CSV table of C-alpha atoms and ligand atoms in Angstrom, one decimal:
chain,number,residue,atom,x,y,z
A,630,UNK,CA,6.0,33.9,18.7
A,631,UNK,CA,6.6,30.4,17.2
A,632,UNK,CA,4.5,29.0,14.5
A,633,UNK,CA,2.5,26.1,15.9
A,634,UNK,CA,2.8,22.5,14.7
A,635,UNK,CA,0.0,20.0,14.0
A,636,UNK,CA,0.8,16.3,13.9
A,637,UNK,CA,-0.9,12.9,14.0
A,638,UNK,CA,-2.2,11.3,17.2
A,639,UNK,CA,-1.2,7.8,18.1
A,640,UNK,CA,-4.3,5.7,17.2
A,641,UNK,CA,-3.9,3.6,20.4
A,642,UNK,CA,-3.3,6.6,22.7
A,643,UNK,CA,-5.0,9.6,21.1
A,644,UNK,CA,-3.6,12.1,23.6
A,645,UNK,CA,0.0,11.2,22.5
A,646,UNK,CA,1.7,11.9,19.2
A,647,UNK,CA,2.0,8.9,16.8
A,648,UNK,CA,5.4,7.4,17.6
A,649,UNK,CA,6.6,8.1,14.0
A,650,UNK,CA,6.3,11.8,14.7
A,651,UNK,CA,6.9,12.0,18.4
A,652,UNK,CA,10.4,13.3,18.1
A,653,UNK,CA,9.2,16.2,16.0
A,654,UNK,CA,6.4,17.2,18.3
A,655,UNK,CA,8.8,16.9,21.2
A,656,UNK,CA,11.3,19.1,19.4
A,657,UNK,CA,8.6,21.7,18.7
A,658,UNK,CA,7.6,21.8,22.4
A,659,UNK,CA,11.2,22.1,23.6
A,660,UNK,CA,11.7,25.0,21.1
A,661,UNK,CA,8.7,26.7,22.6
A,662,UNK,CA,6.1,26.1,19.8
A,663,UNK,CA,2.5,25.0,20.5
A,664,UNK,CA,1.6,21.5,19.2
A,665,UNK,CA,-1.7,19.8,18.7
A,666,UNK,CA,-2.8,16.4,17.3
A,667,UNK,CA,-5.3,15.4,14.6
A,668,UNK,CA,-6.9,12.0,14.3
A,669,UNK,CA,-5.6,10.9,10.8
A,670,UNK,CA,-7.9,7.8,10.7
A,671,UNK,CA,-11.0,10.0,11.3
A,672,UNK,CA,-9.8,12.4,8.6
A,673,UNK,CA,-9.4,9.7,6.0
A,674,UNK,CA,-12.7,8.2,7.0
A,675,UNK,CA,-14.3,11.5,6.0
A,676,UNK,CA,-15.0,12.9,9.5
A,677,UNK,CA,-12.8,16.0,9.5
A,678,UNK,CA,-14.6,17.6,12.5
A,679,UNK,CA,-13.9,14.5,14.6
A,680,UNK,CA,-10.3,14.6,13.4
A,681,UNK,CA,-9.7,18.1,14.8
A,682,UNK,CA,-11.5,17.6,18.1
A,683,UNK,CA,-8.3,17.9,20.1
A,684,UNK,CA,-7.1,21.0,18.4
A,685,UNK,CA,-7.5,23.9,20.8
A,686,UNK,CA,-9.8,26.8,19.6
A,687,UNK,CA,-7.7,29.7,18.4
A,688,UNK,CA,-4.7,27.5,17.7
A,689,UNK,CA,-3.9,29.7,14.7
A,690,UNK,CA,-2.3,28.8,11.4
A,691,UNK,CA,0.1,25.8,11.8
A,692,UNK,CA,2.5,23.7,9.9
A,693,UNK,CA,1.5,20.0,9.6
A,694,UNK,CA,4.0,17.2,9.9
A,695,UNK,CA,2.3,13.8,9.6
A,696,UNK,CA,1.0,11.0,7.4
A,697,UNK,CA,0.0,11.8,3.8
A,698,UNK,CA,-3.4,13.2,3.3
A,699,UNK,CA,-5.3,12.9,0.0
A,700,UNK,CA,-5.9,16.3,-1.6
A,701,UNK,CA,-9.6,16.3,-1.1
A,702,UNK,CA,-9.3,15.3,2.6
A,703,UNK,CA,-6.7,18.1,3.1
A,704,UNK,CA,-9.3,20.6,2.0
A,705,UNK,CA,-11.7,19.2,4.5
A,706,UNK,CA,-9.1,19.4,7.2
A,707,UNK,CA,-8.5,23.1,6.3
A,708,UNK,CA,-12.2,23.8,6.6
A,709,UNK,CA,-12.6,21.9,9.9
A,710,UNK,CA,-9.7,23.8,11.4
A,711,UNK,CA,-11.0,27.1,10.2
A,712,UNK,CA,-14.2,26.4,12.3
A,713,UNK,CA,-11.9,26.3,15.4
A,714,UNK,CA,-9.9,29.4,14.5
A,715,UNK,CA,-7.1,27.2,13.5
A,716,UNK,CA,-5.7,26.5,10.1
A,717,UNK,CA,-3.0,25.3,7.8
A,718,UNK,CA,-0.2,27.5,6.6
A,719,UNK,CA,-0.1,25.5,3.3
A,720,UNK,CA,-3.4,26.2,1.5
A,721,UNK,CA,-5.2,23.2,-0.2
A,722,UNK,CA,-4.2,24.7,-3.6
A,723,UNK,CA,-0.6,24.9,-2.7
A,724,UNK,CA,-0.7,21.5,-1.2
A,725,UNK,CA,-2.1,20.0,-4.5
A,726,UNK,CA,0.6,21.7,-6.5
A,727,UNK,CA,3.5,20.2,-4.4
A,728,UNK,CA,1.9,16.9,-3.6
A,729,UNK,CA,0.6,15.6,-7.0
A,730,UNK,CA,2.8,15.2,-10.1
A,731,UNK,CA,0.4,17.1,-12.4
A,732,UNK,CA,0.6,20.1,-10.0
A,733,UNK,CA,4.4,20.4,-10.2
A,734,UNK,CA,5.2,18.8,-13.5
A,735,UNK,CA,5.0,21.8,-15.8
A,736,UNK,CA,7.3,23.8,-13.6
A,737,UNK,CA,10.0,21.1,-13.5
A,738,UNK,CA,9.4,19.7,-17.0
A,739,UNK,CA,13.0,20.4,-18.2
A,740,UNK,CA,14.6,18.8,-15.2
A,741,UNK,CA,12.4,15.7,-14.6
A,742,UNK,CA,11.5,12.6,-16.8
A,743,UNK,CA,8.9,13.3,-19.4
A,744,UNK,CA,5.5,12.3,-18.1
A,745,UNK,CA,1.9,11.8,-19.2
A,746,UNK,CA,-1.2,11.0,-17.1
A,747,UNK,CA,-4.8,10.0,-17.5
A,748,UNK,CA,-7.7,8.3,-15.6
A,749,UNK,CA,-7.2,5.2,-17.7
A,750,UNK,CA,-4.0,4.1,-19.5
A,751,UNK,CA,-2.3,7.3,-20.7
A,752,UNK,CA,-1.4,7.9,-24.3
A,753,UNK,CA,2.4,7.4,-24.2
A,754,UNK,CA,3.2,8.3,-27.8
A,755,UNK,CA,4.8,11.6,-26.7
A,756,UNK,CA,7.3,9.8,-24.5
A,757,UNK,CA,9.0,8.2,-27.5
A,758,UNK,CA,10.5,4.7,-27.6
A,759,UNK,CA,12.1,2.9,-24.7
A,760,UNK,CA,11.2,2.0,-21.2
A,761,UNK,CA,8.8,3.7,-18.8
A,762,UNK,CA,7.7,3.9,-15.2
A,763,UNK,CA,4.1,3.6,-13.9
A,764,UNK,CA,2.9,5.5,-10.7
A,765,UNK,CA,-0.1,7.5,-9.6
A,766,UNK,CA,-0.1,11.2,-8.9
A,767,UNK,CA,1.8,10.7,-5.7
A,768,UNK,CA,3.4,7.2,-5.2
A,769,UNK,CA,4.8,4.3,-7.2
A,770,UNK,CA,4.9,0.6,-6.4
A,771,UNK,CA,8.7,0.6,-6.6
A,772,UNK,CA,8.8,-2.5,-4.4
A,773,UNK,CA,6.8,-4.3,-7.0
A,774,UNK,CA,9.2,-3.1,-9.7
A,775,UNK,CA,8.9,-5.8,-12.3
A,776,UNK,CA,5.1,-6.3,-12.1
A,777,UNK,CA,3.6,-2.9,-11.2
A,778,UNK,CA,6.2,-0.2,-11.9
A,779,UNK,CA,8.7,-0.8,-14.7
A,780,UNK,CA,7.6,-1.1,-18.3
A,781,UNK,CA,10.5,-2.4,-20.4
A,782,UNK,CA,9.1,-1.2,-23.7
A,783,UNK,CA,6.4,1.5,-24.0
A,784,UNK,CA,5.7,0.5,-27.6
A,785,UNK,CA,4.4,-2.8,-26.2
A,786,UNK,CA,0.9,-1.5,-25.4
A,787,UNK,CA,-0.3,-4.8,-24.0
A,788,UNK,CA,2.7,-4.9,-21.7
A,789,UNK,CA,2.0,-1.3,-20.5
A,790,UNK,CA,-1.7,-2.2,-19.9
A,791,UNK,CA,-0.6,-5.2,-17.8
A,792,UNK,CA,1.6,-3.1,-15.6
A,793,UNK,CA,-1.1,-0.4,-15.2
A,794,UNK,CA,-3.6,-3.1,-14.3
A,795,UNK,CA,-1.3,-4.6,-11.7
A,796,UNK,CA,-0.5,-1.2,-10.3
A,797,UNK,CA,-4.2,-0.3,-10.0
A,798,UNK,CA,-5.0,-3.6,-8.3
A,799,UNK,CA,-2.2,-3.1,-5.7
A,800,UNK,CA,-3.1,0.6,-5.0
A,801,UNK,CA,-6.8,-0.3,-4.6
A,802,UNK,CA,-8.6,2.4,-2.7
A,803,UNK,CA,-5.4,4.2,-2.1
A,804,UNK,CA,-4.8,5.2,-5.7
A,805,UNK,CA,-4.1,8.9,-5.7
A,806,UNK,CA,-5.5,10.8,-8.6
A,807,UNK,CA,-4.9,9.0,-11.9
A,808,UNK,CA,-2.2,6.9,-13.7
A,809,UNK,CA,1.1,8.6,-14.6
A,810,UNK,CA,3.6,7.1,-17.1
A,811,UNK,CA,7.1,8.5,-17.1
A,812,UNK,CA,9.9,8.0,-19.6
A,813,UNK,CA,12.7,5.8,-18.0
A,814,UNK,CA,16.0,7.6,-17.5
A,815,UNK,CA,19.2,5.9,-16.4
A,816,UNK,CA,20.2,7.2,-13.0
A,817,UNK,CA,23.4,6.6,-11.1
A,818,UNK,CA,24.1,6.9,-7.4
A,819,UNK,CA,21.6,7.4,-4.6
A,820,UNK,CA,18.9,10.0,-4.5
A,821,UNK,CA,19.4,13.1,-2.3
A,822,UNK,CA,16.4,14.8,-0.6
A,823,UNK,CA,16.5,18.6,-0.5
A,824,UNK,CA,14.2,20.3,2.0
A,825,UNK,CA,13.2,23.7,0.8
A,826,UNK,CA,11.6,26.3,3.1
A,827,UNK,CA,10.6,29.6,1.5
A,828,UNK,CA,12.9,28.9,-1.5
A,829,UNK,CA,15.9,28.0,0.6
A,830,UNK,CA,17.4,24.6,1.0
A,831,UNK,CA,17.3,24.2,4.8
A,832,UNK,CA,18.6,20.6,4.6
A,833,UNK,CA,20.2,18.5,2.0
A,834,UNK,CA,20.8,14.9,2.8
A,835,UNK,CA,20.1,11.2,2.3
A,836,UNK,CA,16.8,10.0,0.8
A,837,UNK,CA,14.9,7.8,3.4
A,838,UNK,CA,15.3,4.7,1.1
A,839,UNK,CA,19.1,5.0,1.3
A,840,UNK,CA,19.7,6.6,4.7
A,841,UNK,CA,23.4,5.8,4.9
A,842,UNK,CA,24.5,7.3,1.6
A,843,UNK,CA,24.1,10.7,0.0
A,844,UNK,CA,26.0,12.8,-2.4
A,845,UNK,CA,26.2,16.5,-2.7
A,846,UNK,CA,24.0,17.6,-5.6
A,847,UNK,CA,24.4,20.4,-7.9
A,848,UNK,CA,21.2,22.5,-7.4
A,849,UNK,CA,22.0,25.1,-10.0
A,850,UNK,CA,18.7,25.9,-11.7
A,851,UNK,CA,16.6,23.9,-9.4
A,852,UNK,CA,16.2,26.6,-6.8
A,853,UNK,CA,14.7,28.8,-9.5
A,854,UNK,CA,12.1,26.1,-10.2
A,855,UNK,CA,11.2,25.7,-6.6
A,856,UNK,CA,10.7,29.5,-6.3
A,857,UNK,CA,8.5,29.3,-9.4
A,858,UNK,CA,6.4,26.6,-7.9
A,859,UNK,CA,5.6,29.0,-5.1
A,860,UNK,CA,5.0,26.6,-2.3
A,861,UNK,CA,6.5,27.4,1.1
A,862,UNK,CA,7.7,24.0,2.2
A,863,UNK,CA,8.6,21.3,-0.3
A,864,UNK,CA,11.1,18.5,-0.9
A,865,UNK,CA,12.8,17.6,-4.1
A,866,UNK,CA,14.4,14.2,-4.6
A,867,UNK,CA,17.4,14.7,-7.0
A,868,UNK,CA,19.6,12.2,-8.6
A,869,UNK,CA,22.4,12.2,-11.2
A,870,UNK,CA,21.6,10.8,-14.6
A,871,UNK,CA,24.1,8.6,-16.4
A,872,UNK,CA,25.1,11.6,-18.6
A,873,UNK,CA,25.8,13.6,-15.4
A,874,UNK,CA,22.8,15.9,-15.4
A,875,UNK,CA,21.1,16.4,-12.0
A,876,UNK,CA,17.4,15.4,-12.3
A,877,UNK,CA,14.4,15.9,-10.1
A,878,UNK,CA,12.8,12.5,-9.6
A,879,UNK,CA,9.9,13.9,-7.6
A,880,UNK,CA,8.6,16.9,-5.7
A,881,UNK,CA,6.7,16.5,-2.5
A,882,UNK,CA,5.0,18.7,0.1
A,883,UNK,CA,7.5,18.9,2.9
A,884,UNK,CA,4.7,18.4,5.5
A,885,UNK,CA,4.5,14.7,4.5
A,886,UNK,CA,8.0,13.9,3.3
A,887,UNK,CA,9.5,11.1,5.3
A,888,UNK,CA,12.4,12.5,7.5
A,889,UNK,CA,15.6,10.4,7.2
A,890,UNK,CA,17.2,9.6,10.5
A,891,UNK,CA,20.1,11.8,9.7
A,892,UNK,CA,17.9,14.9,9.7
A,893,UNK,CA,17.7,16.1,13.3
A,894,UNK,CA,14.1,16.8,14.3
A,895,UNK,CA,15.3,20.0,16.0
A,896,UNK,CA,16.9,21.3,12.7
A,897,UNK,CA,13.7,20.6,10.7
A,898,UNK,CA,11.2,21.8,13.3
A,899,UNK,CA,13.4,24.7,14.4
A,900,UNK,CA,13.4,26.0,10.8
A,901,UNK,CA,9.7,25.6,10.5
A,902,UNK,CA,8.6,27.1,13.8
A,903,UNK,CA,11.0,29.9,14.3
A,904,UNK,CA,10.4,33.2,12.7
A,905,UNK,CA,13.8,33.5,11.1
A,906,UNK,CA,14.8,30.6,8.8
A,907,UNK,CA,18.4,29.6,9.4
A,908,UNK,CA,19.9,27.5,6.7
A,909,UNK,CA,21.6,24.5,8.1
A,910,UNK,CA,22.2,20.9,7.4
A,911,UNK,CA,24.8,18.5,6.1
A,912,UNK,CA,25.7,20.5,3.0
A,913,UNK,CA,24.7,24.0,4.0
A,914,UNK,CA,26.3,25.7,1.0
A,915,UNK,CA,25.2,23.3,-1.7
A,916,UNK,CA,23.2,25.7,-3.8
A,917,UNK,CA,22.2,27.5,-0.6
A,918,UNK,CA,24.3,30.5,-1.4
A,919,UNK,CA,22.6,30.9,-4.7
A,920,UNK,CA,19.1,30.5,-3.2
A,921,UNK,CA,19.9,32.7,-0.3
A,922,UNK,CA,21.6,35.6,-2.1
A,923,UNK,CA,18.6,37.9,-2.0
B,1066,ADP,N1,11.5,8.1,-14.9
B,1066,ADP,C1,12.3,7.3,-14.2
B,1066,ADP,N2,13.4,6.7,-14.7
B,1066,ADP,C2,14.2,5.9,-14.0
B,1066,ADP,N3,13.9,5.5,-12.7
B,1066,ADP,C3,12.8,6.1,-12.1
B,1066,ADP,C4,11.9,7.0,-12.8
B,1066,ADP,N4,10.9,7.3,-12.0
B,1066,ADP,C5,11.1,6.6,-10.9
B,1066,ADP,N5,12.2,5.9,-10.9
B,1066,ADP,C6,12.8,5.1,-9.9
B,1066,ADP,O1,11.7,4.6,-9.1
B,1066,ADP,C7,11.7,5.0,-7.8
B,1066,ADP,C8,10.3,5.4,-7.3
B,1066,ADP,O2,9.8,6.5,-8.1
B,1066,ADP,P1,9.2,7.8,-7.4
B,1066,ADP,O3,8.7,8.6,-8.5
B,1066,ADP,O4,10.2,8.4,-6.5
B,1066,ADP,O5,8.0,7.2,-6.5
B,1066,ADP,P2,7.7,7.0,-5.0
B,1066,ADP,O6,6.8,8.2,-4.7
B,1066,ADP,O7,7.1,5.7,-4.8
B,1066,ADP,O8,9.0,7.2,-4.3
B,1066,ADP,C9,12.7,6.2,-7.8
B,1066,ADP,O9,13.3,6.4,-6.6
B,1066,ADP,C10,13.6,5.8,-8.9
B,1066,ADP,O10,14.6,5.0,-8.4
B,1067,MG,MG1,10.4,8.6,-4.5
């Protein structure tokens, strides 16, 4: 038996997968797994029952691969699926832990930039002097770096407030949770995205922002933190700091992490839907031996 896969329907052709995820649903079907589609627009509009109308009754507990879902809406999706004897393998609690910075921060605190968060402008005194980064619980406005992301000097409280205000205005209704401020660290080289399934790195490769470059990370110590987080399917974006230390820039729920073109949909979906997880990927032994020793 294969674990089924839920994905997002194409808003224009609801019986078909959204083109962004079509290769993954196709891979699932060709591997022998059941697939079904949810209406992501209906879910975000607050009509979870309508969102799952096309999920067959008795579909069972499934992985989801699709567009991001706010934590509260994810809970509504789980409830609506349960009414149809379907469900999500990743519980709403586990989803929150992996998806939102306050959920994973304490576990990764030694390996990720120091961070504070609040509904308004956070108290940044504990971050010390220097530059900072503004984001919400899930996303930054990294493409608006100078106006709504980077804070040159956290001691300049008016400057910080200006960046937070600009960030809030741009996020609008899509602001996830509250405002996070992180101490700026000097990184070098591209980020590498590590896909972890049941504590094992099933794929290590480029970050979607830099699809053509990736470096082999040193995952020593990171696998232990992923195990401690206790979420079955997560990604960690890791990068080398100027002093050489490997840092975790962010953690994400693997169900919503963007798949770089280099990650073959069959590799990802095969790992998810088959009963036995087979480590594979571009750097199959990078930390994998350590994580897979048990
Ligand atoms: N604390 C930090 N120090 C230095 N650069 C950072 C820091 N946090 C984020 N960045 C940079 O900003 C980018 C976006 O931040 P990230 O937390 O990954 O948000 P997003 O969810 O939008 O990708 C990162 O890829 C990294 O280049
Ligand atoms: Mg990122």
